[in-house]
Coordinates of C-alpha atoms in Angstrom, one line a residue:
X1 CA -18.1 -14.3 -11.2
X2 CA -14.8 -13.0 -12.4
X3 CA -12.8 -15.3 -14.7
X4 CA -10.0 -15.3 -12.1
X5 CA -12.3 -16.6 -9.4
X6 CA -14.4 -19.1 -11.3
X7 CA -12.1 -22.0 -10.3
X8 CA -13.3 -21.5 -6.8
X9 CA -16.1 -23.4 -5.0
X10 CA -18.4 -21.3 -2.8
X11 CA -16.4 -22.6 0.2
X12 CA -13.1 -21.5 -1.3
X13 CA -14.6 -18.1 -2.2
X14 CA -15.7 -17.5 1.4
X15 CA -12.3 -18.7 2.7
X16 CA -10.5 -16.2 0.5
X17 CA -12.7 -13.4 1.5
X18 CA -12.3 -14.1 5.2
X19 CA -8.5 -14.4 4.8
X20 CA -8.2 -11.1 3.0
X21 CA -10.5 -9.3 5.4
X22 CA -8.3 -10.4 8.3
X23 CA -5.1 -9.5 6.4
X24 CA -6.5 -6.1 5.5
X25 CA -7.6 -5.4 9.1
X26 CA -4.1 -6.0 10.4
X27 CA -2.4 -4.0 7.7
X28 CA -4.7 -1.1 8.0
X29 CA -4.4 -1.0 11.8
X30 CA -0.6 -0.9 11.8
X31 CA 0.1 0.7 8.5
X32 CA -2.9 3.0 7.6
X33 CA -2.8 5.0 4.3
X34 CA -0.7 8.1 5.0
X35 CA -2.2 10.0 2.1
X36 CA -5.6 9.6 3.6
X37 CA -4.3 10.9 6.9
X38 CA -2.7 13.9 5.2
X39 CA -5.9 14.7 3.3
X40 CA -8.0 14.5 6.5
X41 CA -5.5 16.7 8.3
X42 CA -5.9 19.4 5.7
X43 CA -9.7 19.2 5.9
X44 CA -9.6 19.5 9.7
X45 CA -7.9 22.9 9.3
X46 CA -10.4 24.0 6.6
X47 CA -7.7 23.8 3.8
X48 CA -9.0 23.1 0.3
X49 CA -6.3 21.9 -2.0
X50 CA -6.7 22.1 -5.9
X51 CA -6.0 18.4 -6.1
X52 CA -6.6 15.2 -4.2
X53 CA -3.9 13.8 -1.9
X54 CA -5.6 10.4 -1.4
X55 CA -7.2 8.3 -4.2
X56 CA -9.6 5.4 -3.6
X57 CA -9.0 3.4 -6.7
X58 CA -11.3 0.8 -8.2
X59 CA -10.1 -2.7 -7.3
X60 CA -9.7 -5.5 -9.9
X61 CA -10.5 -9.2 -9.7
X62 CA -13.3 -9.1 -7.1
X63 CA -11.1 -7.5 -4.5
X64 CA -12.9 -5.7 -1.6
X65 CA -10.1 -3.5 -0.4
X66 CA -7.0 -1.9 -1.9
X67 CA -5.0 -3.7 0.8
X68 CA -6.0 -7.0 -0.8
X69 CA -3.4 -6.0 -3.3
X70 CA -0.7 -6.3 -0.6
X71 CA -1.7 -9.9 0.1
X72 CA -1.7 -10.7 -3.6
X73 CA 1.8 -9.1 -3.9
X74 CA 3.1 -11.0 -0.9
X75 CA 2.0 -14.4 -2.4
X76 CA 3.5 -13.4 -5.8
X77 CA 6.9 -12.6 -4.2
X78 CA 9.2 -15.5 -5.0
X79 CA 11.1 -14.9 -1.8
X80 CA 8.0 -15.7 0.2
X81 CA 6.6 -19.1 0.8
X82 CA 3.7 -20.6 2.7
X83 CA 5.1 -21.3 6.2
X84 CA 4.9 -24.8 7.5
X85 CA 6.4 -24.4 11.0
X86 CA 6.8 -21.8 13.7
X87 CA 10.4 -21.4 12.8
X88 CA 9.4 -20.5 9.3
X89 CA 6.8 -18.0 10.6
X90 CA 9.5 -16.2 12.5
X91 CA 11.9 -16.3 9.6
X92 CA 9.2 -15.2 7.1
X93 CA 8.2 -12.2 9.2
X94 CA 11.8 -11.4 10.1
X95 CA 10.8 -11.5 13.8
X96 CA 13.1 -11.9 16.7
X97 CA 11.0 -14.0 19.1
X98 CA 12.9 -12.5 22.0
X99 CA 12.1 -8.9 21.1
X100 CA 8.7 -8.9 19.4
X101 CA 6.8 -5.8 18.5
X102 CA 3.0 -5.4 18.7
X103 CA 2.7 -5.4 15.0
X104 CA 4.9 -8.5 14.6
X105 CA 2.8 -10.3 17.3
X106 CA -0.3 -9.5 15.4
X107 CA 1.0 -10.9 12.2
X108 CA 2.5 -14.0 14.0
X109 CA -0.9 -14.6 15.7
X110 CA -2.6 -14.3 12.3
X111 CA -0.2 -16.7 10.6
X112 CA -0.5 -19.2 13.5
X113 CA -4.3 -19.1 13.2
X114 CA -4.4 -19.9 9.5
X115 CA -4.2 -23.6 8.6
X116 CA -1.6 -24.5 6.0
X117 CA -4.3 -25.6 3.5
X118 CA -5.8 -22.1 3.7
X119 CA -2.5 -20.5 2.8
X120 CA -2.2 -22.8 -0.2
X121 CA -5.7 -21.8 -1.3
X122 CA -4.8 -18.2 -1.2
X123 CA -1.5 -18.9 -2.9
X124 CA -3.3 -20.7 -5.8
X125 CA -5.7 -17.7 -6.1
X126 CA -3.0 -15.1 -6.1
X127 CA -0.8 -16.9 -8.6
X128 CA -3.8 -17.3 -11.0
X129 CA -3.2 -13.5 -11.6
X130 CA 0.1 -12.6 -13.2
X131 CA 1.7 -9.2 -12.5
X132 CA 1.0 -8.0 -16.1
X133 CA -2.6 -9.0 -15.8
X134 CA -2.9 -7.2 -12.4
X135 CA -1.4 -4.0 -13.7
X136 CA -3.4 -4.0 -16.9
X137 CA -6.7 -4.5 -15.1
X138 CA -5.9 -1.8 -12.5
X139 CA -5.1 0.6 -15.4
X140 CA -8.3 -0.4 -17.2
X141 CA -10.4 0.3 -14.2
X142 CA -8.6 3.5 -13.3
X143 CA -7.8 5.4 -16.5
X144 CA -5.9 8.1 -14.5
X145 CA -3.2 5.5 -14.0
X146 CA -3.0 4.3 -17.6
X147 CA -0.2 6.6 -18.7
X148 CA 2.3 5.5 -16.0
X149 CA 5.1 3.4 -17.5
X150 CA 5.6 0.3 -15.4
X151 CA 8.2 -1.5 -17.5
X152 CA 11.8 -1.2 -16.4
X153 CA 12.9 1.0 -19.4
X154 CA 12.1 4.3 -17.7
X155 CA 11.9 3.3 -14.1
X156 CA 13.8 4.9 -11.3
X157 CA 13.4 1.8 -9.3
X158 CA 14.3 -1.8 -10.0
X159 CA 10.9 -3.1 -9.2
X160 CA 8.2 -0.9 -10.7
X161 CA 5.6 -3.5 -10.1
X162 CA 6.3 -3.3 -6.3
X163 CA 6.1 0.5 -6.3
X164 CA 3.1 0.7 -8.6
X165 CA 1.0 -1.8 -6.5
X166 CA 2.0 -0.2 -3.2
X167 CA 1.2 3.2 -4.5
X168 CA -2.3 2.0 -5.6
X169 CA -2.8 0.1 -2.4
X170 CA -2.0 3.1 -0.2
X171 CA -4.0 5.5 -2.4
X172 CA -1.2 7.7 -3.6
X173 CA -2.0 10.2 -6.3
X174 CA -1.2 9.2 -9.9
X175 CA 1.3 12.1 -10.2
X176 CA 3.1 10.8 -7.1
X177 CA 3.2 7.2 -8.3
X178 CA 4.5 8.4 -11.7
X179 CA 7.1 10.5 -10.1
X180 CA 8.4 7.7 -8.0
X181 CA 8.5 5.2 -10.8
X182 CA 9.6 7.2 -13.8
X183 CA 12.0 9.8 -12.4
X184 CA 15.7 9.0 -13.0
X185 CA 17.4 7.8 -9.9
X186 CA 19.9 10.6 -9.4
X187 CA 17.2 13.2 -9.9
X188 CA 14.8 11.4 -7.6
X189 CA 17.4 11.1 -4.8
X190 CA 18.2 14.8 -5.2
X191 CA 14.6 15.8 -4.8
X192 CA 14.0 13.3 -2.0
X193 CA 16.9 14.7 0.0
X194 CA 15.8 18.3 -0.5
X195 CA 15.2 19.9 3.0
X196 CA 11.8 21.3 1.7
X197 CA 10.4 17.8 1.6
X198 CA 11.2 17.4 5.3
X199 CA 8.4 19.9 6.1
X200 CA 5.7 17.6 4.7
X201 CA 3.9 15.1 6.9
X202 CA 3.3 12.5 4.2
X203 CA 4.4 8.9 4.2
X204 CA 5.7 9.2 0.6
X205 CA 7.4 11.7 -1.6
X206 CA 4.9 13.8 -3.5
X207 CA 5.5 14.9 -7.1
X208 CA 7.5 18.2 -7.3
X209 CA 4.7 19.8 -9.2
X210 CA 2.6 19.6 -6.0
X211 CA 5.3 20.8 -3.6
X212 CA 4.6 24.5 -3.5
X213 CA 0.9 24.0 -2.9
X214 CA 1.5 21.4 -0.1
X215 CA 4.1 23.6 1.5
X216 CA 1.7 26.6 1.4
X217 CA -0.9 24.4 3.1
X218 CA 1.6 23.4 5.8
X219 CA 2.4 27.1 6.4
X220 CA -1.4 27.8 6.8
X221 CA -1.6 25.0 9.4
X222 CA 1.4 26.5 11.2
X223 CA -0.2 30.0 11.3
X224 CA -3.5 28.6 12.5
X225 CA -1.8 26.8 15.3
X226 CA 0.2 30.0 16.3
X227 CA -3.1 31.9 16.4
X228 CA -4.7 29.3 18.5
X229 CA -1.8 29.2 20.9
X230 CA -1.6 32.9 21.2
X231 CA -5.4 33.0 22.0
X232 CA -4.8 30.7 25.0
X233 CA -2.2 33.0 26.5

């Protein structure tokens, strides 16, 4: 068993697995990987890109799903704490109990269903793994990510850990993750606000080096749809 899980008994191990599977199921249902959806969309139109849009990375520390990373990240966020009351559940999830969305209700029901002791078990597991250890292990298992600088010296964002982990969890391409983290803020905002990016149906900003190819693919889809519609007339 991995050195980060060898403190667990068999019961604790199963508890953690069950907790993370439920966490992942909710997250995946309401926030599925947009990169995967984009790649599947191109495939449906018979478009073959010279690069991958979605990456399924190898997961560290005995994690079954990339969305397990989101749970680890949540428990490592110092602003979050294990809720001990219904009021804290609402506050933790930023939910207005008088105007609750379906996704908020799903999370609230999940939080309510988990005993406080189980939250503490997951919290102990998560905090056994430091951010530096997590990033190092992800990069070791996925050499295509090793070159990305996750310190704050070259980062466009104030929290490169957050953006790196989210990029890996949602399967963004290494080039896209690097672009988000390393591009100077002014340059990044200029590119992000470019009208050309509004034509892409992605949930993130792809690296500029991929823009022309992706826009050409979108144009192909547009032409295919025009031909289909004209055939129906």
